XYZ file of C-alpha atoms in Angstrom:
464
model
C -27.897 -24.302 36.265
C -23.541 -25.128 36.859
C -21.943 -23.649 38.688
C -18.047 -22.749 39.183
C -15.784 -20.793 40.980
C -12.138 -19.319 40.289
C -9.424 -16.925 41.356
C -9.840 -14.946 38.201
C -12.283 -14.899 35.487
C -11.420 -12.687 31.945
C -14.637 -11.985 29.755
C -12.471 -11.954 26.165
C -10.150 -13.818 24.313
C -8.446 -11.080 22.649
C -5.175 -10.996 22.964
C -5.340 -9.204 26.142
C -7.143 -11.433 27.133
C -5.996 -14.530 26.639
C -2.401 -13.620 27.904
C -3.774 -12.303 31.204
C -5.661 -15.981 31.825
C -2.358 -17.587 30.454
C -0.120 -15.895 33.059
C -2.705 -15.904 35.616
C -2.773 -19.418 35.145
C 1.036 -19.875 35.281
C 1.070 -18.395 38.622
C -1.323 -20.941 39.900
C -4.475 -19.083 39.548
C -7.410 -21.180 38.851
C -8.855 -19.049 35.447
C -11.526 -19.284 33.365
C -11.666 -16.906 30.273
C -15.024 -16.494 28.353
C -15.614 -15.600 24.820
C -18.486 -15.052 22.871
C -17.039 -14.776 19.022
C -13.566 -16.333 18.658
C -10.405 -17.663 20.791
C -7.611 -14.229 19.821
C -10.676 -12.217 19.830
C -10.685 -9.141 16.764
C -6.827 -9.385 16.768
C -5.991 -12.573 15.740
C -9.141 -13.770 13.371
C -10.259 -9.638 11.797
C -7.587 -7.278 12.733
C -3.867 -7.114 12.678
C -2.775 -10.895 11.629
C -5.688 -11.177 8.860
C -4.766 -7.482 7.474
C -1.338 -8.008 7.613
C -1.487 -11.598 5.128
C -3.539 -9.478 2.672
C -0.677 -6.572 2.595
C 2.029 -9.261 2.522
C 0.325 -10.506 -1.050
C 0.112 -6.909 -1.832
C 3.769 -6.565 -1.322
C 4.646 -9.610 -3.312
C 2.068 -8.346 -6.138
C 4.037 -4.849 -6.285
C 7.559 -6.516 -6.211
C 6.548 -8.885 -9.078
C 5.950 -5.787 -11.014
C 9.420 -4.564 -10.776
C 11.200 -7.428 -11.246
C 13.040 -5.863 -13.810
C 14.941 -3.639 -11.952
C 16.063 -7.089 -10.047
C 17.740 -8.682 -13.236
C 14.482 -10.895 -12.971
C 11.278 -11.723 -15.810
C 7.962 -11.954 -14.640
C 5.030 -11.645 -17.836
C 1.220 -12.102 -17.238
C 1.035 -10.368 -13.241
C -2.087 -11.100 -11.788
C -3.781 -11.877 -8.677
C -7.119 -13.902 -7.318
C -8.878 -12.065 -4.852
C -10.716 -15.157 -3.776
C -7.216 -16.466 -3.497
C -5.685 -14.047 -1.191
C -8.299 -13.990 0.728
C -8.833 -17.727 1.217
C -4.721 -17.397 2.486
C -5.582 -14.375 5.335
C -8.507 -16.786 6.681
C -6.317 -19.415 6.727
C -3.753 -17.608 8.613
C -6.547 -16.155 11.378
C -7.023 -19.879 11.617
C -4.150 -21.534 12.737
C -3.451 -18.130 14.945
C -7.180 -18.645 16.829
C -6.329 -22.958 16.838
C -2.854 -21.755 18.289
C -4.898 -19.753 20.763
C -7.001 -22.414 22.232
C -4.651 -24.657 22.450
C -2.059 -22.401 24.560
C -5.499 -22.530 26.655
C -6.096 -25.983 26.657
C -1.882 -26.608 27.965
C -2.496 -24.179 31.136
C -5.187 -25.545 31.661
C -7.011 -22.184 31.629
C -11.670 -23.468 31.093
C -12.334 -21.799 28.227
C -16.325 -20.919 27.889
C -18.322 -19.812 24.605
C -20.867 -17.407 25.527
C -22.298 -14.686 26.172
C -21.065 -13.000 29.618
C -22.372 -10.740 32.003
C -21.650 -9.360 35.189
C -24.535 -9.438 37.474
C -22.869 -8.308 40.992
C -19.696 -7.814 42.442
C -17.659 -11.231 42.011
C -20.642 -13.000 39.854
C -20.602 -13.849 36.114
C -23.284 -15.274 33.855
C -22.795 -17.205 31.231
C -25.115 -17.658 28.315
C -24.383 -20.890 25.901
C -25.946 -22.998 23.571
C -26.494 -25.486 26.694
C -27.698 -23.066 28.613
C -26.518 -21.062 31.433
C -23.602 -20.837 33.806
C -22.825 -19.415 36.924
C -19.605 -18.743 37.668
C -17.818 -16.526 41.025
C -14.171 -15.657 41.366
C -12.534 -12.652 43.769
C -11.027 -11.346 41.240
C -12.590 -10.577 37.097
C -11.075 -8.741 33.930
C -12.848 -7.690 31.161
C -11.353 -7.576 28.114
C -13.830 -7.213 25.411
C -12.261 -5.040 22.804
C -13.816 -2.776 20.577
C -15.643 -2.192 17.600
C -15.644 -0.377 14.831
C -17.575 3.489 14.760
C -19.997 4.154 13.085
C -21.617 7.728 12.040
C -24.928 8.047 10.909
C -25.611 8.019 7.281
C -22.160 6.379 6.779
C -23.504 3.120 7.724
C -21.700 -0.293 6.434
C -23.926 -2.323 4.385
C -21.757 -4.780 2.923
C -22.132 -4.185 -0.466
C -21.848 -0.564 -0.912
C -20.092 0.359 2.459
C -17.772 -1.474 4.151
C -16.374 -1.913 7.780
C -12.994 -3.430 8.398
C -14.592 -6.717 8.304
C -16.139 -6.342 5.024
C -12.721 -5.068 3.911
C -11.027 -8.770 4.678
C -13.735 -10.118 2.859
C -14.371 -8.575 -0.107
C -17.738 -9.242 -2.025
C -15.482 -8.103 -5.030
C -12.743 -6.436 -5.935
C -13.543 -2.203 -5.851
C -12.408 0.059 -8.736
C -13.152 3.059 -7.446
C -12.954 3.083 -3.800
C -13.212 5.504 -1.131
C -11.637 4.952 2.375
C -13.091 7.776 5.287
C -10.281 8.072 7.331
C -6.547 8.206 7.605
C -5.603 5.975 11.090
C -4.064 2.822 10.899
C -7.000 0.720 9.974
C -8.471 3.059 7.155
C -5.090 4.107 5.389
C -3.618 -0.036 5.027
C -6.798 -0.733 3.548
C -6.065 1.853 1.234
C -3.037 0.850 0.440
C -3.639 -3.069 0.184
C -6.572 -2.199 -2.322
C -4.658 0.881 -4.095
C -1.688 -1.608 -4.807
C -4.003 -3.625 -6.913
C -5.507 -1.834 -9.022
C -8.321 0.166 -6.891
C -8.236 4.508 -7.988
C -8.177 5.110 -4.132
C -9.515 8.025 -2.696
C -8.449 8.744 1.219
C -10.410 11.671 3.367
C -9.170 12.969 6.534
C -10.943 15.721 8.820
C -7.767 16.124 10.463
C -5.072 18.713 8.469
C -2.818 15.305 7.638
C -2.939 11.779 6.650
C -1.809 9.437 9.645
C -2.732 12.217 12.335
C -0.991 10.650 15.044
C 1.726 10.503 13.660
C 4.958 13.371 13.789
C 4.126 15.931 10.988
C 7.468 15.431 9.215
C 6.460 11.792 9.162
C 3.491 12.418 7.654
C 4.306 14.726 4.805
C 6.908 11.673 4.231
C 4.005 9.316 3.614
C 1.214 11.120 1.841
C 3.488 12.128 -1.245
C 4.660 8.194 -1.011
C 0.990 7.467 -1.563
C 0.163 10.474 -3.683
C 3.432 8.659 -6.083
C 1.338 5.817 -6.084
C -1.967 7.138 -7.265
C -3.827 7.753 -4.463
C -5.848 10.688 -4.099
C -5.255 12.364 -0.540
C -7.881 14.935 0.843
C -7.233 15.953 4.220
C -9.743 18.383 6.312
C -12.533 17.159 4.099
C -15.751 15.856 5.767
C -17.880 12.828 4.129
C -20.925 15.081 4.962
C -23.287 12.071 2.818
C -23.304 9.089 1.200
C -26.063 8.390 -1.732
C -26.557 5.123 -2.052
C -27.917 3.643 -5.974
C -27.796 -0.018 -7.619
C -23.540 -0.164 -7.847
C -22.590 3.190 -6.916
C -22.101 5.896 -4.108
C -22.276 9.417 -4.322
C -20.341 10.953 -1.396
C -20.947 14.945 -0.420
C -17.111 15.864 0.272
C -17.209 18.849 2.544
C -13.571 21.104 1.955
C -12.736 24.576 3.078
C -16.582 25.338 3.217
C -17.525 23.434 0.076
C -19.243 20.834 -1.035
C -18.423 17.987 -4.199
C -20.235 15.057 -5.432
C -18.151 12.201 -6.579
C -18.729 8.660 -7.191
C -17.044 5.165 -5.837
C -18.596 2.121 -6.230
C -16.948 1.148 -2.906
C -16.590 2.882 0.324
C -14.753 1.773 2.960
C -15.727 3.737 7.077
C -12.975 3.979 9.169
C -13.416 6.487 11.442
C -12.304 4.997 14.546
C -13.955 2.500 17.427
C -16.154 1.967 20.449
C -15.265 0.194 22.739
C -17.999 -3.350 23.815
C -19.249 -1.988 27.043
C -22.801 -3.027 26.537
C -24.983 -5.877 27.891
C -22.131 -6.577 30.438
C -24.481 -4.982 33.447
C -21.717 -2.255 34.004
C -23.850 0.775 35.155
C -25.623 -1.425 37.200
C -21.704 -2.190 39.508
C -21.202 1.465 39.130
C -18.839 1.101 36.838
C -17.588 4.622 35.392
C -17.838 4.263 31.543
C -16.395 7.767 29.481
C -17.143 8.287 25.592
C -17.709 3.922 25.949
C -14.446 3.321 27.371
C -13.879 1.911 30.863
C -12.552 4.343 33.270
C -8.758 3.086 35.107
C -6.417 3.631 36.866
C -2.943 2.988 35.884
C -3.028 -0.310 37.017
C -6.140 -0.830 35.172
C -8.058 -1.587 38.001
C -11.900 0.333 37.936
C -13.232 1.789 40.824
C -15.088 -1.639 41.740
C -12.940 -3.807 43.972
C -11.979 -7.136 42.711
C -13.037 -5.371 38.646
C -10.340 -4.887 36.298
C -10.201 -3.677 32.457
C -7.541 -4.262 30.094
C -7.096 -3.711 25.985
C -9.031 -1.553 23.974
C -12.013 -1.799 26.295
C -9.704 0.829 28.173
C -9.043 3.290 25.743
C -6.124 4.657 24.046
C -3.541 3.466 22.322
C -5.906 0.630 20.962
C -3.197 -1.414 20.273
C -2.651 -5.722 20.868
C 0.207 -5.561 21.867
C -0.536 -2.498 24.755
C -3.568 -4.543 25.556
C -1.588 -8.236 26.041
C 1.037 -6.213 28.367
C -1.664 -5.017 30.163
C -2.903 -8.784 30.499
C -0.035 -9.453 32.283
C 0.065 -7.122 34.603
C -3.183 -7.184 36.291
C -2.588 -11.151 35.884
C 0.608 -10.532 38.047
C -0.889 -7.585 40.655
C -4.088 -10.293 40.878
C -1.656 -12.887 42.120
C 0.175 -10.549 44.422
C 3.438 -9.391 42.934
C 4.166 -5.336 41.903
C 4.255 -5.400 38.005
C 5.471 -1.821 36.691
C 2.437 -0.122 35.466
C 1.711 -0.050 31.696
C 3.456 3.110 30.384
C 1.479 4.056 27.336
C 4.260 6.718 25.899
C 6.660 3.826 25.475
C 4.448 1.614 23.854
C 5.173 1.903 19.612
C 2.255 2.496 17.349
C 2.971 0.451 13.028
C 1.348 1.183 10.397
C 1.583 -1.531 7.949
C 0.731 0.412 4.492
C 3.718 1.016 1.889
C 5.528 2.721 2.922
C 5.824 1.262 6.458
C 5.640 3.955 9.622
C 6.817 3.205 13.086
C 6.634 5.322 15.711
C 7.250 5.676 19.626
C 7.395 8.562 21.980
C 6.702 12.079 21.568
C 6.578 13.459 18.503
C 8.622 16.918 17.848
C 5.705 18.963 18.026
C 4.579 17.413 21.337
C 8.406 17.419 22.925
C 8.294 21.469 22.276
C 4.669 21.674 23.690
C 5.799 20.094 27.296
C 8.905 22.328 27.277
C 11.776 20.393 26.364
C 14.605 22.157 24.820
C 14.958 19.189 21.936
C 17.566 18.368 19.652
C 16.710 16.451 16.612
C 17.958 14.085 14.162
C 17.171 12.725 10.719
C 18.576 10.100 8.463
C 17.155 9.282 4.842
C 17.129 5.838 3.546
C 18.862 7.071 0.398
C 21.561 7.813 2.694
C 21.677 3.401 3.558
C 23.228 0.558 1.348
C 21.017 -1.920 2.934
C 18.071 0.438 1.520
C 19.658 0.980 -1.967
C 20.316 -3.072 -2.387
C 16.813 -3.522 -1.386
C 15.562 -1.181 -3.641
C 13.937 0.375 -1.332
C 15.913 3.958 -0.996
C 12.219 5.879 -0.012
C 11.849 6.542 3.965
C 13.854 8.347 6.666
C 14.568 7.874 10.498
C 13.675 10.637 13.122
C 14.970 10.889 16.508
C 14.428 13.552 19.286
C 16.270 14.122 22.784
C 15.859 16.027 25.600
C 18.893 18.623 25.163
C 19.734 18.577 28.548
C 19.623 15.219 29.625
C 20.228 13.372 26.067
C 16.971 11.503 27.143
C 15.533 9.829 24.028
C 12.160 11.670 23.957
C 10.952 10.135 20.697
C 11.881 7.961 17.194
C 9.522 8.288 14.290
C 10.287 6.197 11.084
C 8.793 5.655 7.336
C 10.206 3.386 5.190
C 10.743 -0.156 4.667
C 10.316 -3.199 7.723
C 9.964 0.395 10.047
C 7.757 -1.955 12.035
C 10.734 -4.193 13.043
C 12.895 -1.193 13.434
C 11.316 1.098 15.778
C 11.689 -2.123 18.606
C 15.315 -1.066 18.925
C 14.073 2.465 20.643
C 11.632 1.125 22.681
C 14.343 -0.948 23.987
C 16.414 1.599 24.514
C 13.313 4.451 26.448
C 12.359 1.052 28.304
C 15.927 1.553 29.773
C 16.050 5.662 29.750
C 19.170 5.242 27.178
C 21.071 8.092 26.248
C 22.275 9.648 23.265
C 25.744 8.799 24.669
C 24.332 5.239 24.959
C 23.185 4.673 21.028
C 26.121 6.622 19.997
C 28.655 4.437 21.433
C 26.252 1.106 20.229
C 27.870 -0.570 17.025
C 25.921 -1.452 14.826
C 26.026 -4.187 12.885
C 26.776 -3.796 8.742
C 25.062 -3.361 5.833
C 21.489 -3.360 7.828
C 18.724 -0.946 8.043
C 19.266 -0.351 11.717
C 22.597 1.654 10.767
C 19.880 4.926 10.211
C 18.637 4.312 12.948
C 22.470 5.469 15.008
C 23.063 7.774 11.818
C 19.983 9.929 13.149
C 21.001 9.770 16.436
C 24.613 11.411 15.415
C 22.616 13.831 13.139
C 20.888 14.659 16.672
C 24.356 16.350 17.550
C 25.984 16.875 14.468
C 27.753 14.075 14.026
C 26.518 11.894 11.300
C 29.000 10.418 9.073
C 26.634 9.544 5.651
C 25.065 11.931 5.322
């Protein structure tokens, strides 16, 4: 049985894991990363990246149908679902290979296999060739999460899908039910609806995209319905009856149950952390509802053991995991990094229209006791948005009336997932309304709406 010693062992090569490994190596640590499935983890292979490739195809398809608006001609517009999926998988494969290259370039030892932690500072890896015993003073858990499956709604890959099945569909759905309207659910609903599926979204909460600002959620819902989606809020799928080629869903709403037939169901009801089989209970690691309990520096209660990314809890975002990976590596190498602030991490949803946000919603700011000023600016008032043919959308900003602190920013519309970073930087630099008002935004750009929304919060908007 082979045995190797390292300064740092990272279990899981998703965005948080491989970034932690690379940053550790940059800081002079001897590092190993253990991955059981795919370099790049869920994000690169089965999440963020391939879904964006699919959504880009549907976006182009949608624009082709609007060709006449732009003075263009396009006839016999169609798609090949197999070719769309093939492109998506190719994008994922390219980036996964890039991760392997980066690890090799930084002299990180990459081991494919199943890891367990039999004792503090020790990792056993089952590989195709047998077992390897590794030791390290520091171990980082970055094993990610998987789709949550509810009793009676379990995926079968045929009639009922998880996100993995939806990324490599056995067929194009004709009548689709999506259970859950968080980012994953609404992105797949948007993709398949754009390609022509008759799409119904069921959400147990009182609005779609429930973590977003209520005003943004309401705006997005109207756009989804204009596109032909059926949105059922405050509704619960109680049971799925499966038969050949069809699923009958029993949906409870307002105390009444109705049955609707679909040929495909996508279950997107959250995630569970991959904590099993690691030996965490024996080590004394605290796990709460499938997620490892950590402090602000991602340290568990076991000395030398850290957890980052989805396994360490919300927000379940790849960029949060990556930043935690950098922070932990620098901490292990003797640095003094700042802890990651969840309230300053942007959330992005790549449906049509896109949705993006950072910080407190209007409701959360009021709950926290702030006296607030709120600004809004519509896409219809922006020259670039009109030129793009994307006049539907809104930028909303929330400020502390006393200090001028930017408490939150919320957007819906074209390319807002790119725009939101401006406000993220602003929050990181502790920007006030005065700083933002005095910033010169280039014209004509969508970013001008960010300026106007700030001005509107203080009664100074020019173009609205």
